C-alpha positions as a Markdown table, in Angstrom:
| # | Residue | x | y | z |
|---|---|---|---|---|
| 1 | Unk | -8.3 | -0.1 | 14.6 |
| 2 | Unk | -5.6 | 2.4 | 15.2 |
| 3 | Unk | -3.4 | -0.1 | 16.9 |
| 4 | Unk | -4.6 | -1.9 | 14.2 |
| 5 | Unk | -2.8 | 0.1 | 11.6 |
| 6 | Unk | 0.4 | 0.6 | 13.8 |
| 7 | Unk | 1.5 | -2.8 | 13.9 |
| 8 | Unk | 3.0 | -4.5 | 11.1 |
| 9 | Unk | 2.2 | -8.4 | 11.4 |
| 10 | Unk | 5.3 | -10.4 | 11.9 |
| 11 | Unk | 6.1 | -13.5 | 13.6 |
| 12 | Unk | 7.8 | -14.0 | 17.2 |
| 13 | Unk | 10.4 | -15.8 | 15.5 |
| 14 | Unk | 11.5 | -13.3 | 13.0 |
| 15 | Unk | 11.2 | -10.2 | 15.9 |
| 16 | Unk | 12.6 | -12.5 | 18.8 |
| 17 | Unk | 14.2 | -15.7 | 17.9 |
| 18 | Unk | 11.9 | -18.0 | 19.2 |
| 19 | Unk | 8.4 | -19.4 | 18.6 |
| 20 | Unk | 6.3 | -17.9 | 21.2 |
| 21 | Unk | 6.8 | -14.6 | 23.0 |
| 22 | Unk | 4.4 | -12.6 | 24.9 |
| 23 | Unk | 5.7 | -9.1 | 24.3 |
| 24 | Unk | 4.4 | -5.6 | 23.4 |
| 25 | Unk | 5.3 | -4.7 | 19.8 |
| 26 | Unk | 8.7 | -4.0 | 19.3 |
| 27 | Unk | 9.8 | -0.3 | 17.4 |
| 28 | Unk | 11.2 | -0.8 | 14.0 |
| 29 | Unk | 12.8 | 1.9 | 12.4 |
| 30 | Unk | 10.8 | 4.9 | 10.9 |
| 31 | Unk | 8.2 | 5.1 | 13.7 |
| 32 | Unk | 6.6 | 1.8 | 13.0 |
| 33 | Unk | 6.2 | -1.5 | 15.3 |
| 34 | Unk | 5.6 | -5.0 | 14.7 |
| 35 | Unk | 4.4 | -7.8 | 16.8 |
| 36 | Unk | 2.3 | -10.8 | 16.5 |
| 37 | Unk | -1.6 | -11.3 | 17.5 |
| 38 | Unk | -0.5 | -11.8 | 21.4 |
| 39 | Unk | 1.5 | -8.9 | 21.4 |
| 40 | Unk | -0.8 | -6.5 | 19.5 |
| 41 | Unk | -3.4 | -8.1 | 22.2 |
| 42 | Unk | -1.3 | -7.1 | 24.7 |
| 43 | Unk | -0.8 | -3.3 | 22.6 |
| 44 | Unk | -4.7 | -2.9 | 23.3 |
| 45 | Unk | -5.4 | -4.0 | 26.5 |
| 46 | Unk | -2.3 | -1.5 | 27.5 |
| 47 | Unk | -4.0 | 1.2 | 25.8 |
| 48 | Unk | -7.6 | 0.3 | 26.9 |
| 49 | Unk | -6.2 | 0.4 | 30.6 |
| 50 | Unk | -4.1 | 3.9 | 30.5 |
| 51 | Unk | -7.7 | 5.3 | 28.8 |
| 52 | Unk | -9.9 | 4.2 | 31.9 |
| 53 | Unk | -11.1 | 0.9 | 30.9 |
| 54 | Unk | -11.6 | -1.5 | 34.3 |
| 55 | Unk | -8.8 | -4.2 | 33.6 |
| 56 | Unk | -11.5 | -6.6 | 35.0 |
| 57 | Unk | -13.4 | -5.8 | 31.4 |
| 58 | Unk | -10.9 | -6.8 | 29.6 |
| 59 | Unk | -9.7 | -10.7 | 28.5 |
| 60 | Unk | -7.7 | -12.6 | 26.4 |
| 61 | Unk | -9.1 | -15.4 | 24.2 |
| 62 | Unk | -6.9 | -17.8 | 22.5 |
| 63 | Unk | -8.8 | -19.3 | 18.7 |
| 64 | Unk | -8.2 | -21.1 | 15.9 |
| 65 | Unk | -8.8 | -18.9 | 12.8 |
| 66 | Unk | -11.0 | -20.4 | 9.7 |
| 67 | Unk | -7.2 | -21.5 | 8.3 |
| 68 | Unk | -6.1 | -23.3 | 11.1 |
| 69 | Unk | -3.6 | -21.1 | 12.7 |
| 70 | Unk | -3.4 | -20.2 | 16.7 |
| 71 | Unk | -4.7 | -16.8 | 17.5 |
| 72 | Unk | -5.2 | -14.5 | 20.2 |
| 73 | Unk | -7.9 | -11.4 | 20.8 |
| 74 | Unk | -9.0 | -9.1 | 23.2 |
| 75 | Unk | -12.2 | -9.5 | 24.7 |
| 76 | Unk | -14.2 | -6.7 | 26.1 |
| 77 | Unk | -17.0 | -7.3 | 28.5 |
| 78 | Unk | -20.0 | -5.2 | 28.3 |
| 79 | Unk | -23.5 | -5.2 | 29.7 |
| 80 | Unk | -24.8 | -6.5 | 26.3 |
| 81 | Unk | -22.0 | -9.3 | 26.4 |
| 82 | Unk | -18.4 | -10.1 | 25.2 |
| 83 | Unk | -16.7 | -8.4 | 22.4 |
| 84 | Unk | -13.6 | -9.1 | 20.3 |
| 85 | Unk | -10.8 | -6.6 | 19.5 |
| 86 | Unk | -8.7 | -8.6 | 16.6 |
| 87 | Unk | -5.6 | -6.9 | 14.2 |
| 88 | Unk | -7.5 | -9.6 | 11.8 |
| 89 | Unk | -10.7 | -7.6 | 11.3 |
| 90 | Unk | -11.4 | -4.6 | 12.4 |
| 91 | Unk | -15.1 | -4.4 | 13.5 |
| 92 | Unk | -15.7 | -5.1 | 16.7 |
| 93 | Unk | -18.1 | -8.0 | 17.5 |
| 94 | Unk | -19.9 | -9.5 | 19.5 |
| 95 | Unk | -17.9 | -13.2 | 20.5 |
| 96 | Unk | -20.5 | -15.0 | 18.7 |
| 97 | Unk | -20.3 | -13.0 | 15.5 |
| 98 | Unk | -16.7 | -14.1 | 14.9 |
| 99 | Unk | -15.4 | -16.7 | 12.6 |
| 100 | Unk | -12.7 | -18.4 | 15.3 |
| 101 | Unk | -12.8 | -21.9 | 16.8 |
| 102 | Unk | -12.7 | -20.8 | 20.3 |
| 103 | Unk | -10.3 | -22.7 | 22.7 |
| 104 | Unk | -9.8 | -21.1 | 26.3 |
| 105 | Unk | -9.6 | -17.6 | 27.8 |
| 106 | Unk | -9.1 | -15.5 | 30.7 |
| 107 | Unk | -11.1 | -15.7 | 33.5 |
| 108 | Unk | -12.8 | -12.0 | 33.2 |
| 109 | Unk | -10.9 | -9.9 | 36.1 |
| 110 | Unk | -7.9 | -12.6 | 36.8 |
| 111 | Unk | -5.1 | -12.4 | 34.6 |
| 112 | Unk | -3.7 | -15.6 | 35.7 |
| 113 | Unk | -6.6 | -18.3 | 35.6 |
| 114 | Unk | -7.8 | -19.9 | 32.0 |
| 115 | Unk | -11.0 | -21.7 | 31.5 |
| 116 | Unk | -11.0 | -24.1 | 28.4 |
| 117 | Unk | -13.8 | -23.6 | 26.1 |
């Protein structure tokens, strides 16, 4: 939630130029930043990490919200199963509770392999 709060939505083309970048949220002036779902994805995970969380807990999910647009969260994987961290609503969930369209994610504990769902 508080990462949440700290990031003003805004698209990867306004911040960067280009359709699709996979950065942390960039400063704007006054103490704010803004960044799209990956990069506020990327915010928590960062902050999850640095506060002790095993990485291996922790994966990204790419959706389709109920309107149709691409989106990514952060899952969180618990003994009682998978959770979602999303700057659209903050409860937290379990995967199954959420509105989204899944489409593919992390393979828990390896950053660089997807499985299509």
């Amino acid at each position: 939630a508080e990462i949440n709060r700290a990031v003003r939505p805004m698209s990867d083309q306004r911040l960067h130029g280009r359709p699709d970048v996979w950065a942390l949220p960039v400063a704007l002036g006054g103490g704010r930043l803004a960044g799209d779902c990956e990069d506020i994805v990327l915010a928590k995970r960062d902050a999850l990490i640095q506060s002790g969380v095993d990485p291996a807990r922790l994966s990204i999910a790419l959706a389709v919200t109920p309107s149709g647009e691409d989106h990514a969260v952060l899952l969180v994987a618990r003994p009682d199963g998978d959770f979602v961290l999303d700057n659209l609503d903050s409860r937290v969930l379990h995967w199954s509770q959420v509105d989204l369209r899944w489409k593919a994610r992390q393979v828990p504990g390896d950053m660089l392999s997807w499985i299509r769902l």
